[in-house]
C-alpha cells in the first residue's frame, strides 16, 4: 500500500477485473486481506469482528469496484471502506481492548525485569488507547501502527489534512495525560 510500484500493480489488476477477469480481484484480495484484517483488529480489538470486517470490506469493494475512479490508490480506498466498517462496529459494540501487543517494546534478549517492565508499559498503552474516542483511536492506529503519512490518512478518512493533524495531536495529548496518570498509580 505504501509503494508506488504496488499501486501500479493494483491499478493493472483493477483494470483486468473491470475487463472481466475475476481472478484479478482474487489477487487483489490476497494482496490486501491480511493488512485489512490487522487494521480492523487494531481498531476494534476483536479478532472475530476484525475477520468479519475484512470480509465485508472485500464484499463491498467487489460490488463498488466498477465505480472506483482511481483518484486514490486501491489500498487507500480499501482502508477507507474498512475504517468506515470499523466505525460502524464501534458504534454498535461496547469497547474492546485494543491489541497493541504487536508493538515491540523490548528486545528478545532483554533480562526478565526489562521484559516485565515492557509488558507493563504495553498494558498501560492498551488501557490508554482503549479509552480514546473512536476518531482519535483510528488516527493513532493509522499513523503509529500502520505507518500512514498524514496526507494518506486524510485521503482514507476523507477529512482535511489539518483535521488529521489536530486529531493526532489531541490524541497524543490525551494519551500522554492518561499514561502519566496510569504511571503514577503504579503496579
Short mmCIF file of C-alpha atoms in Angstrom, two decimals:
data_model
loop_
_atom_site.label_atom_id
_atom_site.label_comp_id
_atom_site.label_asym_id
_atom_site.label_seq_id
_atom_site.Cartn_x
_atom_site.Cartn_y
_atom_site.Cartn_z
CA UNK A 1 0.00 0.00 0.00
CA UNK A 2 2.85 2.34 0.69
CA UNK A 3 4.72 1.81 -2.54
CA UNK A 4 4.01 3.31 -5.91
CA UNK A 5 5.02 0.02 -7.54
CA UNK A 6 2.36 -1.92 -5.63
CA UNK A 7 -0.19 0.72 -6.55
CA UNK A 8 0.68 0.31 -10.24
CA UNK A 9 0.21 -3.43 -9.92
CA UNK A 10 -3.11 -2.83 -8.15
CA UNK A 11 -4.28 -0.47 -10.88
CA UNK A 12 -3.45 -3.05 -13.53
CA UNK A 13 -5.39 -5.68 -11.58
CA UNK A 14 -8.36 -3.34 -11.21
CA UNK A 15 -8.35 -2.79 -14.97
CA UNK A 16 -8.16 -6.54 -15.57
CA UNK A 17 -11.10 -7.10 -13.20
CA UNK A 18 -13.14 -4.38 -14.88
CA UNK A 19 -12.33 -6.06 -18.18
CA UNK A 20 -13.92 -9.29 -16.96
CA UNK A 21 -11.00 -11.12 -15.32
CA UNK A 22 -12.47 -12.35 -11.99
CA UNK A 23 -9.10 -13.82 -10.97
CA UNK A 24 -7.70 -10.27 -10.80
CA UNK A 25 -9.95 -9.49 -7.82
CA UNK A 26 -8.80 -12.64 -6.05
CA UNK A 27 -5.21 -11.47 -6.48
CA UNK A 28 -6.11 -8.04 -5.07
CA UNK A 29 -7.84 -9.69 -2.15
CA UNK A 30 -4.88 -11.99 -1.47
CA UNK A 31 -2.54 -8.99 -1.60
CA UNK A 32 -4.53 -6.83 0.86
CA UNK A 33 -6.54 -9.21 3.05
CA UNK A 34 -4.03 -9.59 5.90
CA UNK A 35 -3.37 -5.84 6.06
CA UNK A 36 -7.09 -5.01 6.20
CA UNK A 37 -7.68 -7.68 8.87
CA UNK A 38 -4.82 -6.32 11.02
CA UNK A 39 -6.12 -2.78 10.63
CA UNK A 40 -9.61 -3.81 11.73
CA UNK A 41 -8.22 -5.82 14.66
CA UNK A 42 -6.16 -2.88 15.84
CA UNK A 43 -9.16 -0.57 15.69
CA UNK A 44 -11.92 -2.77 17.11
CA UNK A 45 -9.80 -5.02 19.35
CA UNK A 46 -11.65 -8.22 18.48
CA UNK A 47 -10.21 -10.84 16.10
CA UNK A 48 -13.59 -12.32 15.15
CA UNK A 49 -15.08 -8.90 14.43
CA UNK A 50 -11.93 -7.94 12.52
CA UNK A 51 -12.26 -11.01 10.28
CA UNK A 52 -15.93 -10.15 9.65
CA UNK A 53 -15.00 -6.54 8.86
CA UNK A 54 -12.28 -7.68 6.46
CA UNK A 55 -14.73 -9.98 4.67
CA UNK A 56 -17.32 -7.22 4.42
CA UNK A 57 -14.66 -4.80 3.17
CA UNK A 58 -13.92 -7.06 0.23
CA UNK A 59 -17.59 -7.76 -0.47
CA UNK A 60 -18.23 -4.02 -0.64
CA UNK A 61 -15.10 -3.43 -2.70
CA UNK A 62 -16.15 -6.13 -5.17
CA UNK A 63 -19.57 -4.54 -5.59
CA UNK A 64 -18.22 -0.98 -5.82
CA UNK A 65 -15.14 -1.61 -7.96
CA UNK A 66 -16.92 -0.71 -11.21
CA UNK A 67 -17.42 2.77 -9.68
CA UNK A 68 -13.79 3.03 -8.44
CA UNK A 69 -12.30 6.07 -10.17
CA UNK A 70 -8.71 5.59 -9.14
CA UNK A 71 -8.41 9.05 -7.55
CA UNK A 72 -6.78 7.30 -4.58
CA UNK A 73 -4.64 4.19 -4.50
CA UNK A 74 -6.63 0.96 -4.39
CA UNK A 75 -5.16 0.17 -0.94
CA UNK A 76 -6.22 3.56 0.40
CA UNK A 77 -9.70 3.01 -0.97
CA UNK A 78 -9.85 -0.36 0.85
CA UNK A 79 -8.63 1.28 4.06
CA UNK A 80 -11.45 3.78 3.81
CA UNK A 81 -14.05 1.05 3.41
CA UNK A 82 -12.55 -0.88 6.34
CA UNK A 83 -12.31 2.18 8.61
CA UNK A 84 -15.95 3.05 7.93
CA UNK A 85 -16.97 -0.51 8.81
CA UNK A 86 -14.84 -0.32 11.98
CA UNK A 87 -16.56 2.92 12.99
CA UNK A 88 -19.96 1.30 12.48
CA UNK A 89 -18.84 -1.67 14.59
CA UNK A 90 -17.54 0.58 17.38
CA UNK A 91 -20.83 2.49 17.49
CA UNK A 92 -22.76 -0.77 17.91
CA UNK A 93 -20.47 -2.67 20.26
CA UNK A 94 -19.02 -1.95 23.67
CA UNK A 95 -15.35 -1.03 23.56
CA UNK A 96 -12.90 -3.87 23.30
CA UNK A 97 -9.31 -3.73 24.43
CA UNK A 98 -7.10 -2.57 21.57
CA UNK A 99 -4.49 -5.22 20.78
CA UNK A 100 -1.22 -3.34 20.85
CA UNK A 101 0.80 -6.49 21.59
CA UNK A 102 2.29 -6.18 18.12
CA UNK A 103 4.28 -3.16 19.29
CA UNK A 104 7.71 -4.43 20.24
CA UNK A 105 8.78 -2.54 23.32
CA UNK A 106 11.61 -4.82 24.38
CA UNK A 107 14.30 -6.87 22.71
CA UNK A 108 14.11 -10.65 22.73
CA UNK A 109 17.33 -10.90 24.72
CA UNK A 110 16.27 -8.44 27.43
CA UNK A 111 16.51 -9.56 31.03
CA UNK A 112 13.30 -10.67 32.81
CA UNK A 113 12.93 -7.39 34.70
CA UNK A 114 13.14 -5.42 31.43
CA UNK A 115 10.61 -7.72 29.76
CA UNK A 116 8.24 -7.35 32.72
CA UNK A 117 8.55 -3.54 32.60
CA UNK A 118 7.92 -3.57 28.83
CA UNK A 119 4.81 -5.73 29.32
CA UNK A 120 3.57 -3.33 31.99
CA UNK A 121 4.10 -0.37 29.64
CA UNK A 122 2.29 -2.22 26.84
CA UNK A 123 -0.66 -2.87 29.13
CA UNK A 124 -0.77 0.82 30.10
CA UNK A 125 -0.72 1.82 26.42
CA UNK A 126 -3.58 -0.60 25.70
CA UNK A 127 -5.66 0.87 28.52
CA UNK A 128 -4.94 4.43 27.39
CA UNK A 129 -5.69 3.77 23.71
CA UNK A 130 -8.84 1.88 24.64
CA UNK A 131 -10.06 4.99 26.44
CA UNK A 132 -9.72 7.15 23.32
CA UNK A 133 -12.82 8.14 21.38
CA UNK A 134 -13.07 6.25 18.08
CA UNK A 135 -11.99 9.21 15.92
CA UNK A 136 -8.76 9.55 17.94
CA UNK A 137 -8.18 5.80 18.15
CA UNK A 138 -8.39 5.46 14.37
CA UNK A 139 -5.87 8.21 13.58
CA UNK A 140 -3.44 6.79 16.16
CA UNK A 141 -3.73 3.30 14.66
CA UNK A 142 -3.36 4.60 11.11
CA UNK A 143 -0.37 6.78 11.92
CA UNK A 144 1.52 4.99 14.68
CA UNK A 145 0.78 1.37 13.87
CA UNK A 146 0.03 1.30 10.14
CA UNK A 147 2.64 3.96 9.39
CA UNK A 148 0.47 6.03 7.08
CA UNK A 149 1.52 9.59 6.32
CA UNK A 150 -0.86 12.33 7.43
CA UNK A 151 -1.83 13.02 3.79
CA UNK A 152 -2.75 9.36 3.30
CA UNK A 153 -4.82 9.36 6.49
CA UNK A 154 -6.66 12.44 5.23
CA UNK A 155 -7.47 10.58 1.99
CA UNK A 156 -8.51 7.39 3.78
CA UNK A 157 -10.79 9.22 6.20
CA UNK A 158 -11.87 11.85 3.68
CA UNK A 159 -11.10 14.67 6.08
CA UNK A 160 -8.88 17.74 5.70
CA UNK A 161 -5.17 17.38 6.44
CA UNK A 162 -5.49 19.95 9.22
CA UNK A 163 -8.13 17.81 10.91
CA UNK A 164 -5.82 14.80 10.78
CA UNK A 165 -3.01 16.82 12.36
CA UNK A 166 -5.24 18.22 15.08
CA UNK A 167 -6.77 14.82 15.89
CA UNK A 168 -3.36 13.18 16.14
CA UNK A 169 -2.07 16.00 18.28
CA UNK A 170 -5.10 15.87 20.56
CA UNK A 171 -4.99 12.06 20.74
CA UNK A 172 -1.31 12.13 21.71
CA UNK A 173 -2.04 14.72 24.40
CA UNK A 174 -4.86 12.60 25.82
CA UNK A 175 -2.60 9.55 25.70
CA UNK A 176 0.22 11.39 27.48
CA UNK A 177 -2.14 12.50 30.25
CA UNK A 178 -3.70 9.06 30.60
CA UNK A 179 -0.32 7.33 30.64
CA UNK A 180 1.00 9.81 33.19
CA UNK A 181 -1.95 9.10 35.50
CA UNK A 182 -1.64 5.34 34.98
CA UNK A 183 2.11 5.50 35.65
CA UNK A 184 1.55 7.38 38.92
CA UNK A 185 -0.99 4.81 40.03
CA UNK A 186 1.78 2.19 39.94
CA UNK A 187 1.52 -1.58 39.52
#
